[in-house]
Amino acid sequence: MVKIGVQIHPQNTTMAGLRAAWQAVDDLGVDSLWTWDHFFPPLYGAADEAHFEGWQILAAMAVTTANVSQIGMLVTGCCYRNPDLLADMARTLDHLSGGRAVLGIGSGWMDKDEIEYGYPVRTPAQRLDLLATSLPRIRRRLALLQPPPLGPLPILIGGNGERRTLRLVAQHADMWNGYGDADTIRAKNLVLDQWCDEVGRDAREIERTVWIERADPVLMTSLVEAGAEHLILGLRAPYDLAEVKRLVDRRPEF
């Protein structure tokens, strides 16, 4: 059966509203729960809207949920934290959640996050360079940490870039997160399969996840037919749980 998840946006809300939303989603029967890793509203709304930091939210989710099988960031910007530290943070989250953590990571893209918080402003190519060097360090640190993760702690890489990002997925990831319509996802899946062949990886080892912004049955069906194994709904405040219920109700069709 296709897995379903919800990414709760930590924007234009209160912490009480966020907590009520993720606990309600946890009670609705979804498989995974996520938030995002930005310091300012990244996609919509006013630049000065209320906004909260994602990794602290994940820790709170980990100790106040019981039903979702996976909790993670969709996705961590690799430029924001030392990769060894990030591995340790994810291992700690895994213990807090009882072995349910996913380490979601990507190259990042939002200049304002870097400028306002004093990070070097990098080009897209430089961010991908950093992601490429960070992934082996993350794997190495996870193997050294004591105690080790409780669960499998899969690494998810987000992004659609065919030349570099999908190659990194083939080399390093357990899960891939993409976005777009069915034609886009089908094409990206084929590219990822080709990279797996080139690097000697069994493409079936990589779970294909797709971010969606609405629980549209036609869209969902087409994405599953294009190879999506895990649909993740982006949920913005004021958190319409009816949309989540529609997502849950559609799952048996797949």
CSV table of C-alpha atoms in Angstrom, one decimal, residues 11-12 36 40-50 110 112 236:
chain,number,residue,atom,x,y,z
A,11,GLN,CA,4.5,29.5,9.5
A,12,ASN,CA,1.7,32.0,10.2
A,36,TRP,CA,10.7,22.2,6.9
A,40,PHE,CA,11.9,32.7,7.3
A,41,PRO,CA,8.7,32.0,5.3
A,42,PRO,CA,10.0,30.4,2.1
A,43,LEU,CA,7.1,29.9,-0.3
A,44,TYR,CA,4.2,32.2,0.4
A,45,GLY,CA,2.8,34.8,2.7
A,46,ALA,CA,4.4,37.9,4.1
A,47,ALA,CA,8.2,38.0,4.9
A,48,ASP,CA,7.5,39.0,8.5
A,49,GLU,CA,4.9,36.3,9.3
A,50,ALA,CA,5.3,34.2,12.4
A,110,MET,CA,17.1,30.2,0.1
A,112,LYS,CA,17.8,34.9,2.8
A,236,ARG,CA,-0.3,25.2,5.8
